[in-house]
Short mmCIF file of C-alpha atoms in Angstrom, two decimals:
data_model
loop_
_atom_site.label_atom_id
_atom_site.label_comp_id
_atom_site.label_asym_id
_atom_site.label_seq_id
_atom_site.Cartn_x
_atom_site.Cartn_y
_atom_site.Cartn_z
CA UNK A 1 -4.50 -6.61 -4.11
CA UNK A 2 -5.66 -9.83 -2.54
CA UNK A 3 -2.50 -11.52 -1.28
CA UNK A 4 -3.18 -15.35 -0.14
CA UNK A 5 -5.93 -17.68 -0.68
CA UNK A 6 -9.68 -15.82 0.88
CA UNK A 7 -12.93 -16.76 1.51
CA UNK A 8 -15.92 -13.77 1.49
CA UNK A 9 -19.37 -14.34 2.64
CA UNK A 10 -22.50 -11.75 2.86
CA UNK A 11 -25.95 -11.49 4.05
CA UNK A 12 -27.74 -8.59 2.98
CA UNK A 13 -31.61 -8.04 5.01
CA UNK A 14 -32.70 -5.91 2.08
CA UNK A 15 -35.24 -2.86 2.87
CA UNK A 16 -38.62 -4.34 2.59
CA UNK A 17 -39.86 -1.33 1.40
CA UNK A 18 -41.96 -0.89 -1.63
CA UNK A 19 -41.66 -4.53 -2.23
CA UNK A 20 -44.33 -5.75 0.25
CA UNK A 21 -44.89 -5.73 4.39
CA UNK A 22 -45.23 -9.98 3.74
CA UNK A 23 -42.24 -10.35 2.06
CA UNK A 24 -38.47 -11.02 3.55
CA UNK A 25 -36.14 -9.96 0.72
CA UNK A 26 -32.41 -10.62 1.11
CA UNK A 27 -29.40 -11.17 -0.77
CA UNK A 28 -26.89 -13.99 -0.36
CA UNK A 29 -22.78 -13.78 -1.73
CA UNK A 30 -19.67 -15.42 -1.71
CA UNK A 31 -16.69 -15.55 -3.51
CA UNK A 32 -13.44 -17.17 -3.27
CA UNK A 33 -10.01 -16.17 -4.07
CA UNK A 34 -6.65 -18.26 -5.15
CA UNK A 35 -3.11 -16.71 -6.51
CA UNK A 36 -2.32 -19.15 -8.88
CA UNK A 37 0.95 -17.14 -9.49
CA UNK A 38 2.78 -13.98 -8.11
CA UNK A 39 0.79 -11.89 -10.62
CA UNK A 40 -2.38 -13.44 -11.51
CA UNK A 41 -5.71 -14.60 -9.07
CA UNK A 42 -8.42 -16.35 -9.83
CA UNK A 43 -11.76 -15.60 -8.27
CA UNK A 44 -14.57 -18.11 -8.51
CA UNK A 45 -18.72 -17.38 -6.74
CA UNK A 46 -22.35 -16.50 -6.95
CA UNK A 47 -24.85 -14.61 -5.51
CA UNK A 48 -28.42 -15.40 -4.81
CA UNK A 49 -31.20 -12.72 -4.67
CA UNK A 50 -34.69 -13.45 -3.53
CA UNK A 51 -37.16 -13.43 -0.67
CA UNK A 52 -37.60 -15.85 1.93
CA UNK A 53 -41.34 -15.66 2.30
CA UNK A 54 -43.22 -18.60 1.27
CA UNK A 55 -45.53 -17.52 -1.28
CA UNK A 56 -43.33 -14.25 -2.48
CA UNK A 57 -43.90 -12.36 -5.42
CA UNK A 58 -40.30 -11.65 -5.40
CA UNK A 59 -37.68 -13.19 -8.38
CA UNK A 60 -35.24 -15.52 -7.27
CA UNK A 61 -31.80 -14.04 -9.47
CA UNK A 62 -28.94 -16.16 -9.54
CA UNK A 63 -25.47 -15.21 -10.54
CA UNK A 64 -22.12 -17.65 -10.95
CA UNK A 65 -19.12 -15.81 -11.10
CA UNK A 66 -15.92 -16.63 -12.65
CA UNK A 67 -13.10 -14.07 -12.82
CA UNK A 68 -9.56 -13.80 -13.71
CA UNK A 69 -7.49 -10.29 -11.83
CA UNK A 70 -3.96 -9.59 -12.54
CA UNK A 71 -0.87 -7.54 -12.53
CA UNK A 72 0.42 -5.72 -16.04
CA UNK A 73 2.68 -3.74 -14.01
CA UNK A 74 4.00 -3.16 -10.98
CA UNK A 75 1.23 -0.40 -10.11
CA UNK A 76 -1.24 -1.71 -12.87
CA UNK A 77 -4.28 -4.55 -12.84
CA UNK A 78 -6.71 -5.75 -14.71
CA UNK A 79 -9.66 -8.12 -13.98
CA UNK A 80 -12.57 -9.56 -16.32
CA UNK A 81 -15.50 -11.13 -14.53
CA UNK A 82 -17.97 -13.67 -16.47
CA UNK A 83 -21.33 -14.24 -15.31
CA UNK A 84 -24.31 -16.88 -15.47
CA UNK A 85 -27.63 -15.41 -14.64
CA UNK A 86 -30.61 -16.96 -14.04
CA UNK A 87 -34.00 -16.80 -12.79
CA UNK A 88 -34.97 -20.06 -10.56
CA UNK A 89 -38.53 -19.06 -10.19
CA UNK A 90 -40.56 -16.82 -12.26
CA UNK A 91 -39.93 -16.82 -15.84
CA UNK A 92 -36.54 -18.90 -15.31
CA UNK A 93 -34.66 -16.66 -17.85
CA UNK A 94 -30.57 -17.05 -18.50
CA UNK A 95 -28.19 -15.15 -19.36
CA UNK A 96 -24.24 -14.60 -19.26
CA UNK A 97 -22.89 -11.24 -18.77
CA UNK A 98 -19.49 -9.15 -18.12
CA UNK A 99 -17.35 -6.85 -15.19
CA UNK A 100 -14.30 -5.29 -16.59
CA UNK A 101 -12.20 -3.47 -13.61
CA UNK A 102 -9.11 -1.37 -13.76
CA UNK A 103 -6.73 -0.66 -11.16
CA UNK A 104 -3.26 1.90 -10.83
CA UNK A 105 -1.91 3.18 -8.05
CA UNK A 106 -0.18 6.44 -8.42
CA UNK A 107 2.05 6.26 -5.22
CA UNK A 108 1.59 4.13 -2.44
CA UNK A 109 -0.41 6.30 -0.90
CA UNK A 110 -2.37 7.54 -3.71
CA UNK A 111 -4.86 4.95 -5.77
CA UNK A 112 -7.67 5.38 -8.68
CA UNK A 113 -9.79 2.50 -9.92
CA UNK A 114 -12.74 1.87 -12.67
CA UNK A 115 -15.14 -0.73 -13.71
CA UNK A 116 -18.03 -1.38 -15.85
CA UNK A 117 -20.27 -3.97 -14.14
CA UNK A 118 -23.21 -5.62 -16.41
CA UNK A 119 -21.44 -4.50 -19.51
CA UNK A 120 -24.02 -6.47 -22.19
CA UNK A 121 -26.89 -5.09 -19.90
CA UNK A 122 -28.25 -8.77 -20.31
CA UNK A 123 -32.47 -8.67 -19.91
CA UNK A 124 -33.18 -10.32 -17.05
CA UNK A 125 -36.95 -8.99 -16.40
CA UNK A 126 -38.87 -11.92 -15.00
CA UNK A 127 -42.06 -12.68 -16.76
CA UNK A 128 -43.80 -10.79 -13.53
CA UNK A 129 -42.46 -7.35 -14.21
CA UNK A 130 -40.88 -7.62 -10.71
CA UNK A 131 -37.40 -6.11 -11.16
CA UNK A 132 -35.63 -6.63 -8.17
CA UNK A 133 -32.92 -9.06 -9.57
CA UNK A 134 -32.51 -7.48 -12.89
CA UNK A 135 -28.96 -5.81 -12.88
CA UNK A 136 -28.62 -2.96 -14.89
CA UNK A 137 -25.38 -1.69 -16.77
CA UNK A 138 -23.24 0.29 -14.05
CA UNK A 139 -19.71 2.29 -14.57
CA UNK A 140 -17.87 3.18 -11.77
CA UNK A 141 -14.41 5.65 -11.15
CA UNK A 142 -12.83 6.10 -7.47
CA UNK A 143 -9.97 7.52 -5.64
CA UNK A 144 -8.83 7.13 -2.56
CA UNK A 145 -6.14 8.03 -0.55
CA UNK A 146 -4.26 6.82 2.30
CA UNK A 147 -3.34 8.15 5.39
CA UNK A 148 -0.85 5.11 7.30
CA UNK A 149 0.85 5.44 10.56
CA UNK A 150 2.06 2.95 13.40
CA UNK A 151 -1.26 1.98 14.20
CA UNK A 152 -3.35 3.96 12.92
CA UNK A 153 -4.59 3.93 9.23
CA UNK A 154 -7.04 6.38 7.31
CA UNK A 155 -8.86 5.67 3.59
CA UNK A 156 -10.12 9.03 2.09
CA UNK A 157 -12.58 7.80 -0.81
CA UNK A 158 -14.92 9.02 -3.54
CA UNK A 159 -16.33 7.75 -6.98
CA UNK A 160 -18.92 8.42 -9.53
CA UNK A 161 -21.36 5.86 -10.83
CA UNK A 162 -23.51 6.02 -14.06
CA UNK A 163 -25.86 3.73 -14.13
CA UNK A 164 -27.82 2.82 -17.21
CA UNK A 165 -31.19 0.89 -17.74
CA UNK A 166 -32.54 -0.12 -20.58
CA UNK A 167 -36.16 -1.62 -19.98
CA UNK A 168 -38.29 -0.04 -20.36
CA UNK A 169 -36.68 2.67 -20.97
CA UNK A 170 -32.87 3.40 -22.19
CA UNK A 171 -32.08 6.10 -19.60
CA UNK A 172 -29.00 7.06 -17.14
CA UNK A 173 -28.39 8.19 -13.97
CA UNK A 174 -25.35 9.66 -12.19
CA UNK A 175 -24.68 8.85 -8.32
CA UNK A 176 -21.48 10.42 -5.67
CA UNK A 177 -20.44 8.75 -3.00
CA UNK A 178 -17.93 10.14 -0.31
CA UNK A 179 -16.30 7.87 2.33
CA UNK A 180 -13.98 7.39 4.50
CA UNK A 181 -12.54 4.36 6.65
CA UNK A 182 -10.56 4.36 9.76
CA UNK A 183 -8.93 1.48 11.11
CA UNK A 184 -7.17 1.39 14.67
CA UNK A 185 -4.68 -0.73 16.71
CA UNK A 186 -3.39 -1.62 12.83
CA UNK A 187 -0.36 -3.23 14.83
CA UNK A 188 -2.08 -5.10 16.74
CA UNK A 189 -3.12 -9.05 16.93
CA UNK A 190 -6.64 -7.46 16.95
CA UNK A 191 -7.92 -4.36 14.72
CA UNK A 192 -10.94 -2.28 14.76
CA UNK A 193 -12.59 -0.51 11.67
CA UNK A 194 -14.94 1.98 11.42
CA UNK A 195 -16.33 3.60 8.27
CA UNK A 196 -18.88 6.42 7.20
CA UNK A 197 -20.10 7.30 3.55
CA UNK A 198 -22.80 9.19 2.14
CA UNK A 199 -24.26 8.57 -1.69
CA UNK A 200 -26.41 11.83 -3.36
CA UNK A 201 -28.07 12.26 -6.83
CA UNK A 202 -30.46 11.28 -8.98
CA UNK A 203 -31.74 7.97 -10.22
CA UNK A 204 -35.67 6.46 -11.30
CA UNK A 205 -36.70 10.78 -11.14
CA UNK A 206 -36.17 10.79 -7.46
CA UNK A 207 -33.47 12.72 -5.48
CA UNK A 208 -30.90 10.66 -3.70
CA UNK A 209 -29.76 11.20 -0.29
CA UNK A 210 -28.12 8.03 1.34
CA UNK A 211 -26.06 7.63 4.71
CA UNK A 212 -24.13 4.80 5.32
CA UNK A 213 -22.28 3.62 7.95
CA UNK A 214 -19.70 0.46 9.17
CA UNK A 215 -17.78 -1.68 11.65
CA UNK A 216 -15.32 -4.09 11.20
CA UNK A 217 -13.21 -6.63 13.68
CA UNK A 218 -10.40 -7.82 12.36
CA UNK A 219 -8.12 -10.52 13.86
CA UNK A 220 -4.40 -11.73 12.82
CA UNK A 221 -3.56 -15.23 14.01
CA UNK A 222 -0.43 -15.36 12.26
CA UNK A 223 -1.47 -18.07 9.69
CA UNK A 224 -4.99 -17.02 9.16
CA UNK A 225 -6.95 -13.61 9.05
CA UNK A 226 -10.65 -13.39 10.15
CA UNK A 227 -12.69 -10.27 9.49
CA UNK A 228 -15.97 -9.35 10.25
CA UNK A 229 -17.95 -6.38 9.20
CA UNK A 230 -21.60 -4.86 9.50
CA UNK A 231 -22.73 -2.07 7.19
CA UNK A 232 -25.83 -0.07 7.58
CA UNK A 233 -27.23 1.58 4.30
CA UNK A 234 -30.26 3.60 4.91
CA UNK A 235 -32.71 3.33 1.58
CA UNK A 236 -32.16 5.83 -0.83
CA UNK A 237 -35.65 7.28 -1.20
CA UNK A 238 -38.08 9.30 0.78
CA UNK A 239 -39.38 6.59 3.41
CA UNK A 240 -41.66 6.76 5.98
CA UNK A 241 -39.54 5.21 8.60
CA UNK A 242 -36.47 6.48 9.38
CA UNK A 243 -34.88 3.08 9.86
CA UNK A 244 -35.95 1.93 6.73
CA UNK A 245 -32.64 0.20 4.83
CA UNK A 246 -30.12 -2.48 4.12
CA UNK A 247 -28.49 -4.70 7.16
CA UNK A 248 -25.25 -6.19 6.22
CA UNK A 249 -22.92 -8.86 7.44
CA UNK A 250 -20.15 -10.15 6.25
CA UNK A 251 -17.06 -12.62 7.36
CA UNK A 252 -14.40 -13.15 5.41
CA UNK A 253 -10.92 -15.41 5.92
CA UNK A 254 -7.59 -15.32 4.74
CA UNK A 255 -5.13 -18.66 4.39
CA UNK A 256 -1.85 -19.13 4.93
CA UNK A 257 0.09 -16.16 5.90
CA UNK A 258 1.90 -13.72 3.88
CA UNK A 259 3.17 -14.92 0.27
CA UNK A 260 6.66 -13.64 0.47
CA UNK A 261 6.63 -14.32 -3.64
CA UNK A 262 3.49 -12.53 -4.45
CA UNK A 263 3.69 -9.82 -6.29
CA UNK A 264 2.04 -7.22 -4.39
CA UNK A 265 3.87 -7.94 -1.42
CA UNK A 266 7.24 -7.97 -2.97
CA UNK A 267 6.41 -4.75 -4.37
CA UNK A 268 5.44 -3.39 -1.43
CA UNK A 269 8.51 -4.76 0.37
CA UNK A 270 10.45 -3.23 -2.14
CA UNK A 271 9.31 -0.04 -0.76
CA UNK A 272 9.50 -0.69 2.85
CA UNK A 273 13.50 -1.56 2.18
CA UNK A 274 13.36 1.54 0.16
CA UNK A 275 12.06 3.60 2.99
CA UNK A 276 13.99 1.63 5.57
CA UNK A 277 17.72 2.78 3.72
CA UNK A 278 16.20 6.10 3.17
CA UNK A 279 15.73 6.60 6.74
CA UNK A 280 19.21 5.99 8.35
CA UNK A 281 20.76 7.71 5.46
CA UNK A 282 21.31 10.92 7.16
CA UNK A 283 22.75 9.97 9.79
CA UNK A 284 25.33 7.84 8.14
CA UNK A 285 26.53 11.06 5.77
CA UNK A 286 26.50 13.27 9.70
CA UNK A 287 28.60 10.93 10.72
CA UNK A 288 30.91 11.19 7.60
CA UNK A 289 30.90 14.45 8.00
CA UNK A 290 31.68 14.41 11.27
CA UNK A 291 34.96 11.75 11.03
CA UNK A 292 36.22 13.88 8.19
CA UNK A 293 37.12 17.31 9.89
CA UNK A 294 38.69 15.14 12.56
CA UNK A 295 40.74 13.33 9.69
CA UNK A 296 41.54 16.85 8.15
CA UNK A 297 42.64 18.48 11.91
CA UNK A 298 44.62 15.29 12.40
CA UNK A 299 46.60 15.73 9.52
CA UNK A 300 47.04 19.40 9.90
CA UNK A 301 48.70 18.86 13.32
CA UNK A 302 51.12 15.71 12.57
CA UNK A 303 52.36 17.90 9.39
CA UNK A 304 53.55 20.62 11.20
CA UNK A 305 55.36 18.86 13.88
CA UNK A 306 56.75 16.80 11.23
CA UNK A 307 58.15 19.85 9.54
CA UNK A 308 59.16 21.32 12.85
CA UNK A 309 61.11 18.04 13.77
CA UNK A 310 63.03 18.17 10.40
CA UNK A 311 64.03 21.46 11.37
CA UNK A 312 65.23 20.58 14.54
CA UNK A 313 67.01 17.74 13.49
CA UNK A 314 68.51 19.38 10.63
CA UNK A 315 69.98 22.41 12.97
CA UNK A 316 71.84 19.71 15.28
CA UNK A 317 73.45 17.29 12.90
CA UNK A 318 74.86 20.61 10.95
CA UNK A 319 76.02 21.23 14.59
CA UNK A 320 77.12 17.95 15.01
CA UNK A 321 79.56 18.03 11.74
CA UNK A 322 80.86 21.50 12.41
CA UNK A 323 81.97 19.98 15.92
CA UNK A 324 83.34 16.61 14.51
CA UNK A 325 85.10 18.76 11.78
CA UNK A 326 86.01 20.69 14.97
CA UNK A 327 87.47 17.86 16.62
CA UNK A 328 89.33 16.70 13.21
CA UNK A 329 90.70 19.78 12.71
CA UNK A 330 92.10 19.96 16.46
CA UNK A 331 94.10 17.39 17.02
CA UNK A 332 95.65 17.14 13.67
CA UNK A 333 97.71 20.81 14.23
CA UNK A 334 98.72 19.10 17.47
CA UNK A 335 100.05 16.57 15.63
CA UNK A 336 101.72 18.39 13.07
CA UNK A 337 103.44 20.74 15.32
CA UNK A 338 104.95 18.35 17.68
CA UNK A 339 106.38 16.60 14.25
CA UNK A 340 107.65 19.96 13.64
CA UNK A 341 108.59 19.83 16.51
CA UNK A 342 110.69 16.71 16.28
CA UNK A 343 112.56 17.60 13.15
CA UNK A 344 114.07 21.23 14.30
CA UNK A 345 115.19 18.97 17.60
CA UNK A 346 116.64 16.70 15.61
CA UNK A 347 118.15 18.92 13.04
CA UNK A 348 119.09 21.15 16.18
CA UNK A 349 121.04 18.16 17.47
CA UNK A 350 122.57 16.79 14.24
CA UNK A 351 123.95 20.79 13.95
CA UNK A 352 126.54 20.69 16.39
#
């Protein structure tokens, strides 16, 4: 769903914990993102896993990343991720390995994803035994659902992981997480995010019980996006201290506005213009219906008048010929009879 050209950057102050009070673990990420067409990105980083103390115990495990996402339908993605592993200190193994990731979204609210992550489960177990950088075979399913209003906007999520390891042991695990993500002022030049989860199960034979929580500042300048987020994730097994876990910052930057000919925004334009006509669509057919029973009332009273006036007219031109036959009629016996008239005068004087 990445839109324009980003750039994603992470430091992780891992839990100390178990690994040693002189050590500084951490973990180092980026990634960066190009849409070399309307349907297809292509993703290109590494990570970096280690500890900063100088001497450390701990394996350095470095990962290149080279991936390839795109769209096979509208509502349907795929993305395959290659990796280089290797270790830089102990042992200095390599390895390549493979992320597969599926994406549909049933509605636009409504979304389900899945990946396998570390699918040839490449052995990356340092020479040491120490198996903090050795990344075990993980499959992943989530939902989530989406709650959008004018600025306001709410992410209901949850997913299942089974994770497998096999060193030294083949054996599997099976983790829950629940979340959910709130993000405010969404219309704004400037956006706040806030986000709680919480992961439970069973993994290594212990119980599981980990709370997690988030904030994010987001900023729009029109051309470029900048986001920044900090995680907390306390550590998943029974620790002395209470603040025992994972700090996490991260900054990422988007380029170059919205890609009117990208994919997933034209699709979801297409639905905004759908929505848009859907909206004023009831008033336009109240508004037909209220122009027709004026059309319909309209006609009813110019008909009858129209017959009425026919009537009336009728009536006085049948008047008016009875009187002009009237008329005729009249003065033609006057005429005759004075002719009469005439000739019994004139036959009355040609007599004597």
């Amino acid at each position: 769903q990445l839109e324009r050209p980003q750039i994603y950057l992470m430091y992780d102050k891992i839990s100390k914990f178990t690994i040693g009070e002189n050590e500084n673990p951490y973990l180092l990420s980026g990634v960066g993102v190009y849409p070399l067409n309307d349907k297809l990105r292509f993703f290109l980083g590494g990570s970096q896993k280690g500890s900063l103390a100088n001497p450390t115990n701990v394996v350095t495990n470095n990962v290149g990343i080279v991936g390839l996402a795109g769209w096979l339908a509208q509502d349907f993605s795929l993305g395959v991720n290659g990796k280089f592993l290797y270790n830089s200190n102990y042992g200095k193994k390599k390895g390549v390995d493979l992320d597969l990731g599926l994406f549909y979204r049933f509605s636009p609210k409504f979304s389900v994803g899945a990946a396998v992550e570390n699918l040839l489960a490449t052995d990356m177990i340092p020479d040491n035994g120490d198996t903090l950088g050795y990344a075990i075979r993980e499959g992943k399913i989530g939902f989530a659902y989406h709650f959008d209003m004018e600025r306001y906007s709410t992410i209901l999520a949850w997913d299942i992981r089974v994770k497998n390891s096999t060193k030294p042991k083949n054996k599997s695990y099976t983790l829950s997480s629940l979340g959910i993500e709130e993000w405010i002022l969404t219309g704004n030049s400037v956006s706040f995010g806030l986000r709680g989860g919480y992961t439970f199960g069973k993994q290594f034979e212990q119980d599981i019980k980990q709370p997690s929580f988030g904030l994010s500042l987001r900023y729009n300048g029109g051309s470029q996006t900048f986001q920044l987020d900090y995680s907390f994730q306390k550590y998943p097994y029974k620790a002395p201290q209470s603040s025992t876990g994972d700090h996490r910052v991260s900054l990422s930057i988007a380029f170059g506005g919205k890609n009117g000919s990208n994919h997933e925004y034209a699709r979801k334009d297409t639905v905004k213009r759908f929505q848009i006509q859907t909206i004023p669509a009831p008033p336009v057919t109240a508004s037909s219906n209220q122009v027709i029973p004026p059309e319909k009332k309209t006609e009813e009273k110019v008909v009858p008048p129209a017959v009425s006036t026919e009537n009336k007219l009728i009536v006085p031109e049948k008047k008016a010929e009875e009187t002009k036959q009237a008329k005729v009629t009249a003065p033609e016996k006057p005429m005759v009879v004075p002719e009469k008239k005439a000739e019994e005068t004139k036959l009355t004087q040609a007599t004597p």
